[in-house]
CSV table of C-alpha atoms in Angstrom, one decimal:
chain,number,residue,atom,x,y,z
A,1,MET,CA,1.4,-45.8,-24.5
A,2,MET,CA,2.1,-47.1,-28.0
A,3,ASN,CA,0.8,-45.8,-31.2
A,4,VAL,CA,-2.7,-47.1,-32.0
A,5,VAL,CA,-3.2,-48.8,-35.5
A,6,LYS,CA,-6.7,-47.8,-36.9
A,7,LEU,CA,-8.9,-50.9,-37.2
A,8,THR,CA,-11.5,-49.6,-39.3
A,9,SER,CA,-12.7,-46.4,-41.3
A,10,THR,CA,-14.7,-44.0,-39.1
A,11,ASP,CA,-14.7,-41.2,-41.6
A,12,ASN,CA,-18.4,-40.9,-41.5
A,13,LEU,CA,-18.6,-41.6,-37.9
A,14,ILE,CA,-21.5,-43.9,-38.2
A,15,GLU,CA,-21.8,-47.7,-39.1
A,16,PRO,CA,-25.2,-48.2,-40.8
A,17,SER,CA,-25.7,-51.7,-39.6
A,18,LEU,CA,-25.6,-50.6,-35.9
A,19,LYS,CA,-28.1,-47.8,-36.0
A,20,GLY,CA,-31.0,-48.3,-33.9
A,21,LYS,CA,-29.7,-51.6,-32.5
A,22,SER,CA,-29.9,-52.6,-28.9
A,23,PHE,CA,-26.5,-53.2,-27.2
A,24,LEU,CA,-27.3,-56.2,-24.7
A,25,ARG,CA,-24.2,-58.6,-25.2
A,26,LEU,CA,-21.1,-58.6,-27.3
A,27,ALA,CA,-22.2,-62.0,-29.0
A,28,ASP,CA,-24.8,-60.1,-30.8
A,29,PHE,CA,-22.4,-58.1,-32.9
A,30,LYS,CA,-20.1,-58.9,-36.0
A,31,SER,CA,-16.4,-58.3,-35.3
A,32,SER,CA,-16.3,-55.5,-37.8
A,33,GLU,CA,-18.9,-53.7,-35.8
A,34,ILE,CA,-17.1,-53.9,-32.5
A,35,LEU,CA,-13.7,-52.8,-34.1
A,36,PHE,CA,-15.7,-49.9,-35.8
A,37,LEU,CA,-17.3,-48.7,-32.4
A,38,LEU,CA,-13.6,-48.9,-30.7
A,39,ASP,CA,-12.1,-46.7,-33.6
A,40,LEU,CA,-14.9,-44.4,-33.2
A,41,ALA,CA,-14.1,-44.2,-29.4
A,42,LEU,CA,-10.8,-43.2,-30.2
A,43,GLU,CA,-11.8,-40.6,-32.7
A,44,LEU,CA,-14.3,-39.1,-30.0
A,45,LYS,CA,-11.7,-39.4,-27.3
A,46,LYS,CA,-9.4,-37.4,-29.5
A,47,GLN,CA,-12.0,-34.8,-30.2
A,48,GLN,CA,-12.6,-34.2,-26.6
A,49,LYS,CA,-8.9,-33.9,-25.6
A,50,GLN,CA,-8.4,-31.4,-28.4
A,51,GLY,CA,-11.4,-29.4,-27.3
A,52,LYS,CA,-13.3,-30.0,-30.6
A,53,PRO,CA,-17.2,-29.8,-30.3
A,54,HIS,CA,-18.7,-33.1,-31.1
A,55,ALA,CA,-22.4,-32.6,-30.2
A,56,TYR,CA,-23.6,-35.3,-32.4
A,57,LEU,CA,-26.5,-36.1,-30.1
A,58,GLY,CA,-28.1,-32.4,-29.8
A,59,GLY,CA,-31.8,-32.6,-28.5
A,60,LYS,CA,-31.3,-36.3,-27.9
A,61,VAL,CA,-32.5,-38.0,-24.3
A,62,LEU,CA,-31.2,-41.1,-22.7
A,63,GLY,CA,-33.4,-42.6,-20.0
A,64,MET,CA,-31.2,-44.5,-17.4
A,65,ILE,CA,-32.9,-47.1,-15.2
A,66,PHE,CA,-30.9,-48.4,-12.1
A,67,GLU,CA,-31.9,-51.4,-10.2
A,68,LYS,CA,-28.2,-51.7,-8.8
A,69,SER,CA,-26.0,-48.9,-7.6
A,70,SER,CA,-23.3,-47.4,-9.7
A,71,THR,CA,-20.4,-44.8,-9.8
A,72,ARG,CA,-18.9,-45.2,-13.3
A,73,THR,CA,-21.8,-46.4,-15.2
A,74,ARG,CA,-23.9,-43.6,-14.0
A,75,VAL,CA,-21.4,-40.8,-14.3
A,76,SER,CA,-19.9,-41.9,-17.7
A,77,PHE,CA,-23.3,-42.1,-19.3
A,78,GLU,CA,-24.5,-38.8,-18.0
A,79,VAL,CA,-21.4,-37.0,-19.0
A,80,GLY,CA,-21.1,-38.8,-22.3
A,81,MET,CA,-24.6,-37.7,-23.2
A,82,LEU,CA,-23.8,-34.0,-22.1
A,83,GLN,CA,-20.6,-34.1,-24.3
A,84,LEU,CA,-22.4,-35.4,-27.1
A,85,GLY,CA,-24.8,-32.5,-26.9
A,86,GLY,CA,-27.9,-34.5,-25.5
A,87,HIS,CA,-29.4,-35.2,-22.0
A,88,ALA,CA,-29.7,-38.0,-19.7
A,89,ILE,CA,-32.3,-38.7,-17.0
A,90,PHE,CA,-31.5,-40.8,-14.0
A,91,LEU,CA,-34.4,-43.2,-13.1
A,92,SER,CA,-34.1,-45.2,-9.8
A,93,SER,CA,-36.3,-48.2,-10.0
A,94,LYS,CA,-37.5,-47.2,-6.5
A,95,ASP,CA,-38.8,-43.7,-7.9
A,96,ILE,CA,-40.7,-45.1,-10.9
A,97,GLN,CA,-43.7,-47.2,-11.3
A,98,LEU,CA,-41.5,-50.3,-12.2
A,99,GLY,CA,-40.5,-50.5,-8.5
A,100,ARG,CA,-44.3,-50.7,-7.8
A,101,GLY,CA,-45.3,-53.5,-10.1
A,102,GLU,CA,-45.7,-51.9,-13.4
A,103,THR,CA,-44.6,-54.6,-15.9
A,104,ILE,CA,-41.2,-54.1,-17.8
A,105,SER,CA,-43.1,-54.3,-21.2
A,106,ASP,CA,-45.4,-51.3,-20.2
A,107,THR,CA,-42.3,-49.3,-18.9
A,108,ALA,CA,-40.4,-49.9,-22.0
A,109,ARG,CA,-43.3,-48.8,-24.3
A,110,VAL,CA,-44.0,-45.7,-22.4
A,111,LEU,CA,-40.5,-44.6,-22.1
A,112,SER,CA,-39.9,-45.1,-25.9
A,113,ARG,CA,-42.5,-42.3,-26.2
A,114,TYR,CA,-40.4,-39.8,-24.4
A,115,VAL,CA,-36.7,-40.6,-24.9
A,116,ASP,CA,-34.4,-41.7,-27.7
A,117,GLY,CA,-32.6,-44.5,-25.9
A,118,ILE,CA,-32.8,-46.5,-22.7
A,119,MET,CA,-30.1,-47.7,-20.5
A,120,VAL,CA,-30.6,-50.4,-18.1
A,121,ARG,CA,-28.5,-51.6,-15.1
A,122,THR,CA,-30.3,-54.4,-13.4
A,123,TYR,CA,-30.0,-58.0,-12.1
A,124,GLY,CA,-31.4,-60.7,-14.3
A,125,HIS,CA,-30.4,-60.4,-17.9
A,126,GLU,CA,-33.9,-61.5,-19.1
A,127,SER,CA,-34.9,-58.1,-17.8
A,128,VAL,CA,-32.8,-56.1,-20.1
A,129,GLU,CA,-34.0,-58.5,-23.0
A,130,GLU,CA,-37.5,-57.9,-22.1
A,131,PHE,CA,-36.9,-54.0,-22.2
A,132,ALA,CA,-35.3,-54.5,-25.8
A,133,LYS,CA,-38.3,-56.7,-27.1
A,134,HIS,CA,-40.9,-54.1,-26.2
A,135,ALA,CA,-39.0,-50.8,-26.6
A,136,THR,CA,-39.1,-48.9,-29.8
A,137,VAL,CA,-35.9,-47.2,-29.1
A,138,PRO,CA,-32.3,-48.8,-28.6
A,139,VAL,CA,-31.7,-50.2,-25.2
A,140,ILE,CA,-28.2,-50.4,-23.8
A,141,ASN,CA,-27.0,-53.1,-21.2
A,142,GLY,CA,-25.5,-51.1,-18.4
A,143,LEU,CA,-24.7,-54.2,-16.3
A,144,THR,CA,-26.7,-57.5,-15.7
A,145,ASP,CA,-25.7,-60.7,-13.7
A,146,LEU,CA,-24.9,-62.3,-16.8
A,147,HIS,CA,-23.1,-59.6,-19.1
A,148,HIS,CA,-21.4,-56.2,-18.7
A,149,PRO,CA,-20.7,-55.3,-22.3
A,150,THR,CA,-20.1,-51.6,-21.9
A,151,GLN,CA,-17.3,-52.2,-19.4
A,152,VAL,CA,-15.6,-54.8,-21.7
A,153,MET,CA,-15.7,-52.3,-24.6
A,154,ALA,CA,-13.8,-50.0,-22.4
A,155,ASP,CA,-11.4,-52.8,-21.6
A,156,LEU,CA,-10.6,-53.4,-25.2
A,157,LEU,CA,-10.3,-49.9,-25.8
A,158,THR,CA,-7.7,-49.6,-23.0
A,159,ILE,CA,-5.9,-52.5,-24.4
A,160,LEU,CA,-5.9,-51.2,-28.0
A,161,GLU,CA,-4.3,-47.9,-26.5
A,162,HIS,CA,-1.6,-49.5,-24.5
A,163,LYS,CA,-0.7,-52.6,-26.7
A,164,GLY,CA,-1.2,-50.7,-30.1
A,165,LYS,CA,-3.3,-53.8,-31.4
A,166,LEU,CA,-5.8,-56.5,-30.2
A,167,ALA,CA,-5.5,-59.6,-32.3
A,168,GLY,CA,-2.9,-62.3,-31.2
A,169,LEU,CA,-2.8,-60.7,-27.6
A,170,LYS,CA,-3.4,-63.1,-24.8
A,171,LEU,CA,-5.9,-62.0,-22.1
A,172,CYS,CA,-5.9,-63.9,-18.7
A,173,TYR,CA,-8.8,-63.6,-16.3
A,174,VAL,CA,-8.4,-64.7,-12.8
A,175,GLY,CA,-11.2,-65.2,-10.3
A,176,ASP,CA,-15.0,-65.7,-10.3
A,177,GLY,CA,-15.6,-67.3,-13.6
A,178,ASN,CA,-19.2,-67.4,-13.4
A,179,ASN,CA,-19.8,-63.8,-13.6
A,180,ASN,CA,-20.7,-60.8,-16.0
A,181,MET,CA,-17.2,-59.6,-16.6
A,182,THR,CA,-15.8,-63.2,-17.5
A,183,HIS,CA,-18.8,-63.6,-19.9
A,184,SER,CA,-18.4,-60.4,-21.8
A,185,LEU,CA,-14.7,-60.6,-21.7
A,186,LEU,CA,-14.9,-64.1,-23.4
A,187,GLU,CA,-17.2,-62.7,-26.1
A,188,GLY,CA,-15.3,-59.6,-26.6
A,189,ALA,CA,-11.9,-61.2,-26.9
A,190,VAL,CA,-12.8,-63.8,-29.5
A,191,LYS,CA,-14.7,-61.2,-31.6
A,192,VAL,CA,-11.3,-59.0,-32.1
A,193,GLY,CA,-9.2,-62.2,-32.4
A,194,MET,CA,-7.5,-62.2,-28.9
A,195,HIS,CA,-6.7,-65.3,-27.0
A,196,ILE,CA,-8.3,-65.8,-23.6
A,197,SER,CA,-7.6,-68.1,-20.6
A,198,VAL,CA,-10.0,-68.0,-17.5
A,199,ALA,CA,-8.8,-69.5,-14.1
A,200,SER,CA,-11.5,-70.1,-11.4
A,201,PRO,CA,-12.0,-72.4,-8.6
A,202,GLU,CA,-13.8,-75.6,-9.3
A,203,GLY,CA,-17.5,-75.0,-9.3
A,204,TYR,CA,-17.1,-71.2,-10.3
A,205,GLU,CA,-16.4,-71.8,-13.9
A,206,PRO,CA,-18.1,-69.6,-16.7
A,207,ASN,CA,-21.4,-70.4,-18.0
A,208,PRO,CA,-20.9,-73.5,-20.1
A,209,GLU,CA,-23.5,-72.4,-22.9
A,210,ILE,CA,-21.5,-69.1,-23.1
A,211,VAL,CA,-18.1,-70.9,-23.4
A,212,ALA,CA,-19.6,-73.4,-26.1
A,213,ALA,CA,-20.8,-70.4,-28.1
A,214,VAL,CA,-17.5,-68.6,-27.7
A,215,LYS,CA,-15.4,-71.6,-29.0
A,216,GLU,CA,-17.4,-71.8,-32.0
A,217,GLU,CA,-17.0,-68.0,-32.5
A,218,ALA,CA,-13.2,-68.6,-32.0
A,219,LYS,CA,-12.9,-70.9,-34.9
A,220,LEU,CA,-14.0,-68.0,-37.1
A,221,THR,CA,-11.4,-65.5,-35.6
A,222,GLY,CA,-8.4,-67.9,-34.8
A,223,SER,CA,-8.6,-67.3,-30.9
A,224,ILE,CA,-7.6,-69.6,-28.5
A,225,VAL,CA,-10.0,-70.3,-25.6
A,226,GLU,CA,-8.8,-71.8,-22.4
A,227,ILE,CA,-10.8,-72.6,-19.3
A,228,THR,CA,-8.8,-74.0,-16.3
A,229,ASN,CA,-8.8,-74.3,-12.5
A,230,ASN,CA,-5.1,-73.5,-12.4
A,231,PRO,CA,-4.1,-69.9,-12.3
A,232,ILE,CA,-0.5,-70.3,-13.2
A,233,LYS,CA,-1.3,-72.1,-16.2
A,234,ALA,CA,-3.9,-69.7,-17.2
A,235,ILE,CA,-1.6,-66.4,-16.8
A,236,PHE,CA,1.4,-67.9,-18.4
A,237,GLU,CA,2.7,-65.4,-21.0
A,238,ALA,CA,-0.3,-63.1,-20.6
A,239,ASP,CA,-0.2,-59.9,-22.2
A,240,VAL,CA,-3.3,-58.7,-20.2
A,241,VAL,CA,-4.2,-59.7,-16.6
A,242,VAL,CA,-7.6,-59.1,-15.5
A,243,THR,CA,-9.8,-59.7,-12.3
A,244,ASP,CA,-13.0,-58.7,-10.5
A,245,VAL,CA,-14.4,-58.9,-7.0
A,246,TRP,CA,-14.9,-62.4,-5.6
A,247,THR,CA,-18.4,-61.5,-4.3
A,248,SER,CA,-20.7,-59.6,-6.8
A,249,MET,CA,-23.8,-57.6,-6.0
A,250,GLY,CA,-26.5,-59.9,-5.1
A,251,HIS,CA,-24.2,-62.5,-3.6
A,252,GLU,CA,-23.2,-60.9,-0.3
A,253,GLU,CA,-24.5,-63.8,1.8
A,254,GLU,CA,-21.6,-66.0,0.2
A,255,THR,CA,-18.7,-63.7,1.0
A,256,ALA,CA,-17.1,-65.7,3.9
A,257,THR,CA,-17.2,-68.9,1.9
A,258,ARG,CA,-15.8,-67.2,-1.3
A,259,LEU,CA,-12.9,-65.5,0.6
A,260,GLU,CA,-11.7,-68.9,1.6
A,261,VAL,CA,-12.2,-70.6,-1.8
A,262,PHE,CA,-10.8,-67.9,-3.9
A,263,LYS,CA,-7.5,-67.3,-1.8
A,264,PRO,CA,-5.3,-69.2,-4.2
A,265,PHE,CA,-6.7,-66.9,-7.0
A,266,GLN,CA,-5.6,-63.6,-5.8
A,267,VAL,CA,-3.6,-61.7,-8.5
A,268,ASN,CA,-0.3,-60.7,-6.9
A,269,ASN,CA,3.4,-60.4,-7.7
A,270,GLU,CA,4.0,-64.1,-7.3
A,271,LEU,CA,1.4,-65.1,-9.9
A,272,CYS,CA,2.1,-62.2,-12.3
A,273,GLN,CA,5.7,-63.4,-12.4
A,274,HIS,CA,4.4,-65.8,-15.1
A,275,ALA,CA,2.8,-63.4,-17.2
A,276,LYS,CA,4.8,-61.4,-19.8
A,277,SER,CA,7.1,-58.7,-18.3
A,278,ASP,CA,5.2,-55.9,-20.0
A,279,TYR,CA,1.8,-57.1,-19.1
A,280,ILE,CA,-1.0,-54.7,-18.1
A,281,PHE,CA,-3.5,-55.1,-15.4
A,282,LEU,CA,-7.3,-54.5,-15.5
A,283,HIS,CA,-10.0,-54.2,-13.1
A,284,CYS,CA,-13.5,-52.9,-13.7
A,285,LEU,CA,-13.6,-51.2,-10.2
A,286,PRO,CA,-14.6,-51.1,-7.2
A,287,ALA,CA,-11.9,-53.2,-6.2
A,288,HIS,CA,-11.1,-54.9,-2.8
A,289,ARG,CA,-7.4,-54.5,-2.1
A,290,GLY,CA,-6.0,-57.5,-0.5
A,291,GLU,CA,-8.7,-59.8,-1.7
A,292,GLU,CA,-9.0,-60.5,-5.5
A,293,VAL,CA,-5.9,-58.2,-6.1
A,294,ALA,CA,-2.9,-57.2,-4.0
A,295,ALA,CA,-2.3,-53.5,-3.7
A,296,GLU,CA,1.3,-54.0,-5.0
A,297,ILE,CA,-0.4,-55.0,-8.4
A,298,ILE,CA,-3.4,-52.6,-8.5
A,299,ASP,CA,-1.4,-49.6,-7.4
A,300,GLY,CA,1.8,-50.7,-9.4
A,301,PRO,CA,3.4,-49.9,-12.6
A,302,HIS,CA,1.5,-52.5,-14.6
A,303,SER,CA,-1.8,-51.1,-13.7
A,304,VAL,CA,-4.1,-49.2,-16.0
A,305,VAL,CA,-7.3,-49.3,-14.1
A,306,PHE,CA,-7.9,-45.5,-14.2
A,307,ASP,CA,-7.2,-45.3,-17.9
A,308,GLU,CA,-9.7,-48.2,-17.9
A,309,ALA,CA,-12.4,-46.4,-15.9
A,310,GLU,CA,-12.1,-43.1,-18.1
A,311,ASN,CA,-12.5,-45.3,-21.2
A,312,ARG,CA,-16.1,-46.0,-20.0
A,313,LEU,CA,-17.0,-42.6,-21.1
A,314,HIS,CA,-15.2,-42.8,-24.5
A,315,ALA,CA,-16.6,-46.4,-25.3
A,316,GLN,CA,-20.1,-45.4,-24.2
A,317,LYS,CA,-20.1,-42.3,-26.2
A,318,ALA,CA,-19.3,-44.3,-29.5
A,319,ILE,CA,-22.0,-46.8,-28.9
A,320,MET,CA,-24.7,-43.9,-28.1
A,321,LYS,CA,-23.5,-42.0,-31.0
A,322,VAL,CA,-24.1,-44.9,-33.3
A,323,LEU,CA,-27.1,-46.5,-31.8
A,324,ILE,CA,-29.2,-43.3,-31.2
A,325,GLY,CA,-27.6,-40.8,-33.6
């Protein structure tokens, strides 16, 4: 692991422009705010590793609504709140009135009277936007079908730790372009000045509205954005290689078709020979070895997927510290 260059000042451990704000997608934030959160995550991780108390959220409560199942999201948010001195409440949509027809707006208003922040992991992105519209406390997007911003903050943190910088690096995503990881990677990469290429089969490209907006943002940060159907072209000279499952939650009925369509887009040794020799490999997990990624890659020397998984904890602690601190 390389020495990490500090990106911003976190001396006061708070960025005033972020306090009380919801965290729904990375496009909502300035580059300076994202870089601040990454530096804060590094600082909080350092404090934890050194055993230093950092109970900045003593007495605070995070309500967590899950419509989609989770391992990393649930555990990292619960443990993160505990380490910050607060408490997290798990709320399955099946166990609360939301699952029996209560409106999102009423649920958001009621929970805002009890908790200091709400994390939502759901299907439609419009649902988390509705929560944020009616809640009077910050709302954090733990995943929707369209965006996965907390995961990409962990990805950026991992890249920063292993590469020592972000700006100027090339990130290549290979696989399903029209999913939450691709969209958040596109938004996050250009915010921090990274170049990004996305390779996906025809008909599975990223959301065109998101791509158009990202290309406009790239003009401000100097990033290069490439969308292609050619994985070899996309991965050429990449510093970071990323993939995700070919069939996301909610699309299980498409599994057989997708397995056939995505075969040429598997991340394996043959494909990665076109990346830089010191590339790192990321995957948000869970992974299907032998499908989107070969075992030789995800279990090989270039893989940093477990550092990435751990960094969900530290990235989210930074987000919670600032938003509800």
